[in-house]
Short mmCIF file of C-alpha atoms in Angstrom, two decimals:
data_model
loop_
_atom_site.label_atom_id
_atom_site.label_comp_id
_atom_site.label_asym_id
_atom_site.label_seq_id
_atom_site.Cartn_x
_atom_site.Cartn_y
_atom_site.Cartn_z
CA UNK I 4 -0.10 -0.05 0.02
CA UNK I 5 3.00 2.41 0.57
CA UNK I 6 2.86 3.43 -3.13
CA UNK I 7 -0.32 5.02 -2.46
CA UNK I 8 -0.70 8.72 -1.84
CA UNK I 9 -2.74 9.21 1.39
CA UNK I 10 -5.32 12.05 1.36
CA UNK I 11 -7.07 12.82 4.80
CA UNK I 12 -10.29 11.43 6.31
CA UNK I 13 -13.65 13.06 7.48
CA UNK I 14 -13.83 16.71 8.56
CA UNK I 15 -17.46 17.24 9.12
CA UNK I 16 -18.03 14.42 11.26
CA UNK I 17 -14.57 15.21 13.18
CA UNK I 18 -15.97 18.80 13.72
CA UNK I 19 -19.18 17.41 15.20
CA UNK I 20 -17.33 15.30 17.61
CA UNK I 21 -15.48 18.29 18.75
CA UNK I 22 -18.42 20.53 19.38
CA UNK I 23 -19.85 21.67 15.89
CA UNK I 24 -23.64 22.16 16.71
CA UNK I 25 -26.63 21.28 14.53
CA UNK I 26 -27.06 23.89 11.75
CA UNK I 27 -23.54 25.52 12.45
CA UNK I 28 -21.24 26.23 9.38
CA UNK I 29 -18.10 24.21 9.68
CA UNK I 30 -16.14 26.99 7.97
CA UNK I 31 -17.26 29.41 10.59
CA UNK I 32 -16.68 27.10 13.54
CA UNK I 33 -13.19 26.58 12.26
CA UNK I 34 -12.34 30.03 12.44
CA UNK I 35 -13.90 30.51 15.70
CA UNK I 36 -11.97 27.49 17.29
CA UNK I 37 -8.79 27.39 15.10
CA UNK I 38 -7.08 25.42 17.80
CA UNK I 39 -9.68 22.46 17.41
CA UNK I 40 -9.48 22.68 13.71
CA UNK I 41 -5.53 22.69 13.61
CA UNK I 42 -5.47 19.67 15.89
CA UNK I 43 -7.62 17.61 13.67
CA UNK I 44 -5.85 18.55 10.61
CA UNK I 45 -2.34 17.93 12.18
CA UNK I 46 -3.53 14.52 13.46
CA UNK I 47 -4.18 13.70 9.82
CA UNK I 48 -0.79 14.68 8.82
CA UNK I 49 0.74 12.70 11.83
CA UNK I 50 -1.36 9.78 10.55
CA UNK I 51 0.38 9.85 7.19
CA UNK I 52 -1.77 12.08 5.07
CA UNK I 53 0.16 13.54 2.09
CA UNK I 54 -2.54 15.93 1.38
CA UNK I 55 -5.11 17.63 3.62
CA UNK I 56 -8.18 19.43 2.56
CA UNK I 57 -8.63 22.84 4.00
CA UNK I 58 -11.99 23.48 5.81
CA UNK I 59 -13.52 25.41 3.02
CA UNK I 60 -16.08 22.91 1.54
CA UNK I 61 -19.02 25.38 1.66
CA UNK I 62 -17.56 28.53 2.09
CA UNK I 63 -19.26 29.97 -1.26
CA UNK I 64 -21.32 33.10 -1.31
CA UNK I 65 -24.57 31.44 -1.84
CA UNK I 66 -24.16 29.47 1.54
CA UNK I 67 -22.72 32.41 3.38
CA UNK I 68 -25.44 34.62 2.63
CA UNK I 69 -26.72 36.37 5.77
CA UNK I 70 -23.80 34.81 8.16
CA UNK I 71 -21.79 38.24 8.12
CA UNK I 72 -18.90 36.29 6.82
CA UNK I 73 -17.38 36.66 3.22
CA UNK I 74 -15.77 33.93 1.02
CA UNK I 75 -12.49 35.61 1.06
CA UNK I 76 -12.37 35.92 4.79
CA UNK I 77 -13.16 32.14 5.57
CA UNK I 78 -11.04 30.75 2.65
CA UNK I 79 -8.02 32.82 3.74
CA UNK I 80 -8.32 31.88 7.61
CA UNK I 81 -9.04 28.25 6.93
CA UNK I 82 -6.41 27.73 4.45
CA UNK I 83 -3.94 29.37 6.80
CA UNK I 84 -4.98 26.79 9.67
CA UNK I 85 -4.47 24.03 7.37
CA UNK I 86 -0.97 25.34 6.20
CA UNK I 87 -0.01 25.67 9.88
CA UNK I 88 -1.01 22.18 10.64
CA UNK I 89 0.55 20.62 7.57
CA UNK I 90 3.75 22.54 8.44
CA UNK I 91 5.60 21.56 5.16
CA UNK I 92 4.93 17.94 5.65
CA UNK I 93 1.75 17.79 3.43
CA UNK I 94 0.07 19.65 0.65
CA UNK I 95 -2.88 21.64 1.36
CA UNK I 96 -5.96 21.42 -1.08
CA UNK I 97 -8.62 24.13 -1.32
CA UNK I 98 -11.66 22.04 -0.72
CA UNK I 99 -14.72 23.09 -2.78
CA UNK I 100 -18.27 21.43 -2.80
CA UNK I 101 -21.43 21.99 -4.54
CA UNK I 102 -23.06 25.41 -4.36
CA UNK I 103 -26.01 24.21 -2.79
CA UNK I 104 -28.71 25.06 -5.63
CA UNK I 105 -29.46 23.24 -8.44
CA UNK I 106 -28.45 24.42 -11.65
CA UNK I 107 -30.75 25.40 -14.39
CA UNK I 108 -32.89 23.78 -16.05
CA UNK I 109 -33.39 21.58 -13.07
CA UNK I 110 -33.26 24.60 -10.48
CA UNK I 111 -32.61 28.30 -10.64
CA UNK I 112 -28.94 28.73 -10.52
CA UNK I 113 -27.66 29.94 -13.88
CA UNK I 114 -24.40 28.88 -15.39
CA UNK I 115 -22.58 32.23 -15.29
CA UNK I 116 -23.73 32.73 -11.61
CA UNK I 117 -22.25 29.41 -10.55
CA UNK I 118 -18.95 30.30 -12.43
CA UNK I 119 -18.50 33.52 -10.37
CA UNK I 120 -19.14 31.74 -7.28
CA UNK I 121 -16.53 29.20 -7.94
CA UNK I 122 -14.12 31.90 -9.17
CA UNK I 123 -14.46 33.89 -6.09
CA UNK I 124 -13.47 30.77 -3.94
CA UNK I 125 -10.51 29.71 -6.29
CA UNK I 126 -9.13 33.20 -6.41
CA UNK I 127 -9.14 33.34 -2.61
CA UNK I 128 -7.66 29.85 -2.18
CA UNK I 129 -4.72 30.70 -4.63
CA UNK I 130 -4.14 33.92 -2.89
CA UNK I 131 -4.25 32.16 0.74
CA UNK I 132 -1.48 29.73 -0.57
CA UNK I 133 -3.39 26.35 -1.29
CA UNK I 134 -1.45 24.04 -3.51
CA UNK I 135 -4.38 22.65 -5.68
CA UNK I 136 -8.25 22.88 -5.79
CA UNK I 137 -10.31 19.66 -5.21
CA UNK I 138 -14.10 20.00 -6.08
CA UNK I 139 -15.72 17.02 -4.20
CA UNK I 140 -19.11 15.58 -3.75
CA UNK I 141 -20.19 16.97 -7.00
CA UNK I 142 -23.39 15.37 -8.64
CA UNK I 143 -23.96 17.63 -11.50
CA UNK I 144 -21.70 17.49 -14.57
CA UNK I 145 -22.94 20.99 -15.73
CA UNK I 146 -21.99 22.39 -12.30
CA UNK I 147 -18.71 20.72 -12.64
CA UNK I 148 -18.00 22.47 -15.60
CA UNK I 149 -18.69 25.87 -14.35
CA UNK I 150 -16.32 24.98 -11.43
CA UNK I 151 -13.60 23.78 -13.47
CA UNK I 152 -13.64 26.66 -15.94
CA UNK I 153 -13.58 29.05 -13.36
CA UNK I 154 -10.72 27.35 -11.63
CA UNK I 155 -8.90 27.12 -14.94
CA UNK I 156 -9.48 30.70 -15.99
CA UNK I 157 -9.10 32.32 -12.61
CA UNK I 158 -5.93 30.63 -11.14
CA UNK I 159 -2.95 28.49 -11.75
CA UNK I 160 -3.77 25.71 -9.35
CA UNK I 161 -3.98 22.03 -10.19
CA UNK I 162 -7.57 20.97 -10.62
CA UNK I 163 -9.07 17.57 -9.23
CA UNK I 164 -12.55 16.51 -9.23
CA UNK I 165 -14.52 13.78 -7.49
CA UNK I 166 -18.14 13.02 -7.78
CA UNK I 167 -20.62 11.15 -5.44
CA UNK I 168 -22.38 8.01 -6.69
CA UNK I 169 -25.61 6.26 -5.47
CA UNK I 170 -25.78 2.48 -5.25
CA UNK I 171 -27.45 2.71 -8.78
CA UNK I 172 -24.10 3.81 -10.41
CA UNK I 173 -25.51 7.32 -11.08
CA UNK I 174 -25.19 10.54 -9.17
CA UNK I 175 -28.25 12.33 -7.87
CA UNK I 176 -28.69 14.19 -11.35
CA UNK I 177 -28.13 11.10 -13.39
CA UNK I 178 -24.54 11.36 -14.34
CA UNK I 179 -22.73 7.77 -14.87
CA UNK I 180 -19.02 7.05 -14.19
CA UNK I 181 -18.36 6.79 -18.15
CA UNK I 182 -19.91 10.18 -18.67
CA UNK I 183 -18.16 11.81 -15.82
CA UNK I 184 -14.88 10.37 -17.09
CA UNK I 185 -15.46 11.60 -20.78
CA UNK I 186 -16.39 15.23 -19.43
CA UNK I 187 -13.50 15.59 -17.18
CA UNK I 188 -11.08 14.17 -19.96
CA UNK I 189 -12.60 17.01 -22.08
CA UNK I 190 -12.07 19.64 -19.33
CA UNK I 191 -8.46 18.31 -18.88
CA UNK I 192 -8.53 17.99 -15.15
CA UNK I 193 -5.14 16.87 -13.24
CA UNK I 194 -7.01 13.93 -11.34
CA UNK I 195 -10.37 12.41 -11.09
CA UNK I 196 -12.28 10.39 -8.66
CA UNK I 197 -15.01 9.30 -6.27
CA UNK I 198 -16.09 10.39 -2.77
CA UNK I 199 -18.71 10.13 -0.09
CA UNK I 200 -22.45 8.45 -0.37
CA UNK I 201 -21.02 4.87 0.05
CA UNK I 202 -18.36 2.55 1.82
CA UNK I 203 -15.20 1.29 0.09
CA UNK I 204 -16.95 -1.96 -1.04
CA UNK I 205 -19.78 -0.24 -2.51
CA UNK I 206 -17.56 2.14 -4.44
CA UNK I 207 -15.07 -0.48 -5.73
CA UNK I 208 -16.98 -1.51 -8.75
CA UNK I 209 -17.56 2.27 -9.65
CA UNK I 210 -13.74 2.91 -9.24
CA UNK I 211 -12.91 0.10 -11.45
CA UNK I 212 -15.04 1.41 -14.32
CA UNK I 213 -13.40 4.85 -13.95
CA UNK I 214 -9.97 3.36 -14.00
CA UNK I 215 -10.95 1.96 -17.09
CA UNK I 216 -12.63 4.92 -18.57
CA UNK I 217 -9.84 7.41 -17.66
CA UNK I 218 -7.05 8.70 -20.12
CA UNK I 219 -3.64 7.11 -19.58
CA UNK I 220 -1.53 8.89 -17.05
CA UNK I 221 -4.71 10.61 -15.36
CA UNK I 222 -4.55 9.70 -11.49
CA UNK I 223 -7.64 8.19 -9.89
CA UNK I 224 -8.53 8.84 -6.26
CA UNK I 225 -11.39 7.62 -3.89
CA UNK I 226 -12.34 8.91 -0.53
CA UNK I 227 -15.22 6.56 0.71
CA UNK I 228 -17.34 6.76 3.79
CA UNK I 229 -16.61 4.55 6.97
CA UNK I 230 -18.81 1.88 5.30
CA UNK I 231 -22.67 2.68 5.37
CA UNK I 232 -24.69 4.60 8.06
CA UNK I 233 -26.09 3.08 11.03
CA UNK I 234 -29.63 4.23 12.38
CA UNK I 235 -27.92 6.30 15.04
CA UNK I 236 -25.93 8.29 12.56
CA UNK I 237 -22.60 6.40 13.22
CA UNK I 238 -21.09 4.18 10.25
CA UNK I 239 -20.50 0.44 10.34
CA UNK I 240 -16.80 0.12 9.41
CA UNK I 241 -14.10 0.51 12.20
CA UNK I 242 -10.53 1.52 11.03
CA UNK I 243 -9.26 -2.01 10.72
CA UNK I 244 -12.26 -3.23 8.60
CA UNK I 245 -12.08 0.02 6.37
CA UNK I 246 -8.38 -0.60 5.76
CA UNK I 247 -8.99 -4.18 4.75
CA UNK I 248 -11.65 -2.98 2.24
CA UNK I 249 -9.33 -0.40 0.85
CA UNK I 250 -6.65 -2.86 -0.03
CA UNK I 251 -8.55 -3.91 -2.88
CA UNK I 252 -8.00 -0.39 -4.54
CA UNK I 253 -4.24 -0.77 -4.94
CA UNK I 254 -4.98 -3.55 -7.32
CA UNK I 255 -7.13 -1.62 -9.75
CA UNK I 256 -5.05 1.28 -10.62
CA UNK I 257 -6.12 3.80 -8.01
CA UNK I 258 -3.24 5.78 -7.03
CA UNK I 259 -4.71 8.03 -4.09
CA UNK I 260 -7.04 6.99 -1.17
CA UNK I 261 -8.42 8.89 1.73
CA UNK I 262 -11.67 8.66 3.55
CA UNK I 263 -14.74 10.79 3.87
CA UNK I 264 -17.76 10.83 6.44
CA UNK I 265 -16.99 9.05 9.49
CA UNK I 266 -13.53 8.38 8.90
CA UNK I 267 -10.84 9.59 11.30
CA UNK I 268 -6.96 9.83 11.58
CA UNK I 269 -7.06 6.19 12.93
CA UNK I 270 -8.62 5.14 9.67
CA UNK I 271 -5.79 7.04 7.71
CA UNK I 272 -3.09 5.59 9.91
CA UNK I 273 -4.46 2.13 9.58
#
């Protein structure tokens, strides 16, 4: 397994365990409690993460409306905390999630508006010193296109993308693994993968499909959840079980692995 690049694990579930309340924004909580955020991120670096994600997933103008905080302020502060935690031992990714509103024609968000929201985040991330940008947990290829174009035209950061698939093998808006691979190849992203929604065992066949679909030389990466959710909101895999299931990925051509919801530094270390 040592030839695999290690990413970090869950952030939201770690912050919840550390006191993040229901309905609180993780990006604001991290800036209000920098010592908690830095401790979590440093523990991922200590566990072996080569790349950690800044606590910026939802720091977009749409989600921050009415909070009294700006994208620039929260991105700068959260990237700075991640860089301090990394201390030169890991690279820091600007972590960017979906805007939180459906794109036209399914919803009301226009392409140009989405582009501007992503451009604002990416400019702030590059200025703050992020090493790359990762668009993750995406479900709509049209939104991915807005995000990637904004990153390409507004920054010099390497661009990685992961989408989330349901058990049917499609995203929430109906994207298949093959169509994701073809679109992202056209957008010339530096790496592509799958995160969230499911555990390692469930994501494995989709990851195999993705490895067969990507152009030669494009790295594939995965960040599964800690298995499937239990009724109480916890997840059904412990670090040993998660690591055992993740072993399968080394054989199929995946080159970078980490964890999503429910995973902790113990999962990454294992």
